[in-house]
């Protein structure tokens, strides 16, 4: 009798890296692999809907109140001159988020786990602490955005009391996580649709705020670069836009969220997941770009060329570089546009922005804590700690310096985010360009070039603007 032939093992290079990683700790364990996927032979639209969601959750970080403040300032001071910067920052964000999603799909690890497993051990604590600081800073912006929206929708509630009220969104996230990933994605979809719908009405329905699309197109596609590089103020606001757009915690979060799908380990399934997540990322962040562009355009239409305005109450609002643009936008929108509905839409969209960003910020905190340190705590405890880190400074500043300190606090949060961003971007690009870590799913030459160019440009702008940002941050801390 012939002896049966022994099975031939494939070469190590042919085994997807994801197969090795599944044996370790799972990213977002309670949500990991909970969404079923259709067969490879299913219709493309069914497959896309199955993968739709992670990029949507990530995109809300590109529409948070920090973005609102910088976009409002840019439109009010420079009309459409910085619209191309909003587009450029969105394109760079798409490249980096595609890289983050591919890292999670190809390796089965999120970015925090990769940093722990593949970088020198001495980098673990600095990276982890900087991530936590960035998440707290981002949460500070979300607290302020939600609090301002509550204060504006309900004038009887002071801004200080509204900050306290935002602490109760702990219960919102706790209840959502019990129902699974799809419910979280559905809630965020409603919030994002609310933001987009409000701005669609203000720009395309209300005749008083109809923009000049020809002028917008020229500003976006053919910017005045000579004038830009000769204006220190333009460059400074542009750095603020880029710093508020590309969020470091989103690079950690996206690599974890894509693993909420029940992925197969074979190469065709991994390629399918990468393809549809790339499409999902491009679509979701394009929507985020449209929202940010709409905020800038609305501010340009309503505020540009005006030094001040007198409200019906007799209060005079002065427009300058130190203006609290989020609150100014609400107070002045109704008399300038001619309808109180515009102000209501603005406040509702701002509240939706703060709450949706709150959900994703908490998930990002869970990812970095478990990925870097292997610590596991209950979601509501994690959320409470993060929210307290944001609420305490907000309460102290508002109690001692009044409602006008919102812009100052947003300045502080953007400085912290700018400092942390390179610590997330460079490890990400190092991993996704490594054939050892990614195997056959390593980034191609185009995405490698675009990703590294984005990293270097963002870092150079951060370094260029850092002295001024630190000066402003010190002024905030010193009470000037």
PDB file of C-alpha atoms in Angstrom, residues 127 130-131 134 248-249 252 415-425:
ATOM      1  CA  UNK A 127       3.316  56.790  23.665  1.00  0.00           C
ATOM      2  CA  UNK A 130       0.705  61.126  25.072  1.00  0.00           C
ATOM      3  CA  UNK A 131      -2.307  59.277  23.598  1.00  0.00           C
ATOM      4  CA  UNK A 134      -4.534  63.827  23.319  1.00  0.00           C
ATOM      5  CA  UNK A 248      -4.158  61.275  16.325  1.00  0.00           C
ATOM      6  CA  UNK A 249      -6.635  59.135  18.253  1.00  0.00           C
ATOM      7  CA  UNK A 252      -5.593  54.204  16.622  1.00  0.00           C
ATOM      8  CA  UNK A 415      -1.740  72.522  20.954  1.00  0.00           C
ATOM      9  CA  UNK A 416      -1.847  69.162  22.721  1.00  0.00           C
ATOM     10  CA  UNK A 417      -3.192  67.403  19.614  1.00  0.00           C
ATOM     11  CA  UNK A 418      -0.504  68.959  17.407  1.00  0.00           C
ATOM     12  CA  UNK A 419       2.244  67.717  19.732  1.00  0.00           C
ATOM     13  CA  UNK A 420       0.929  64.155  19.781  1.00  0.00           C
ATOM     14  CA  UNK A 421       0.094  63.709  16.105  1.00  0.00           C
ATOM     15  CA  UNK A 422       3.611  62.803  14.827  1.00  0.00           C
ATOM     16  CA  UNK A 423       3.861  60.108  17.533  1.00  0.00           C
ATOM     17  CA  UNK A 424       0.905  58.371  15.881  1.00  0.00           C
ATOM     18  CA  UNK A 425       1.612  59.095  12.197  1.00  0.00           C
TER      19      UNK A 425
END
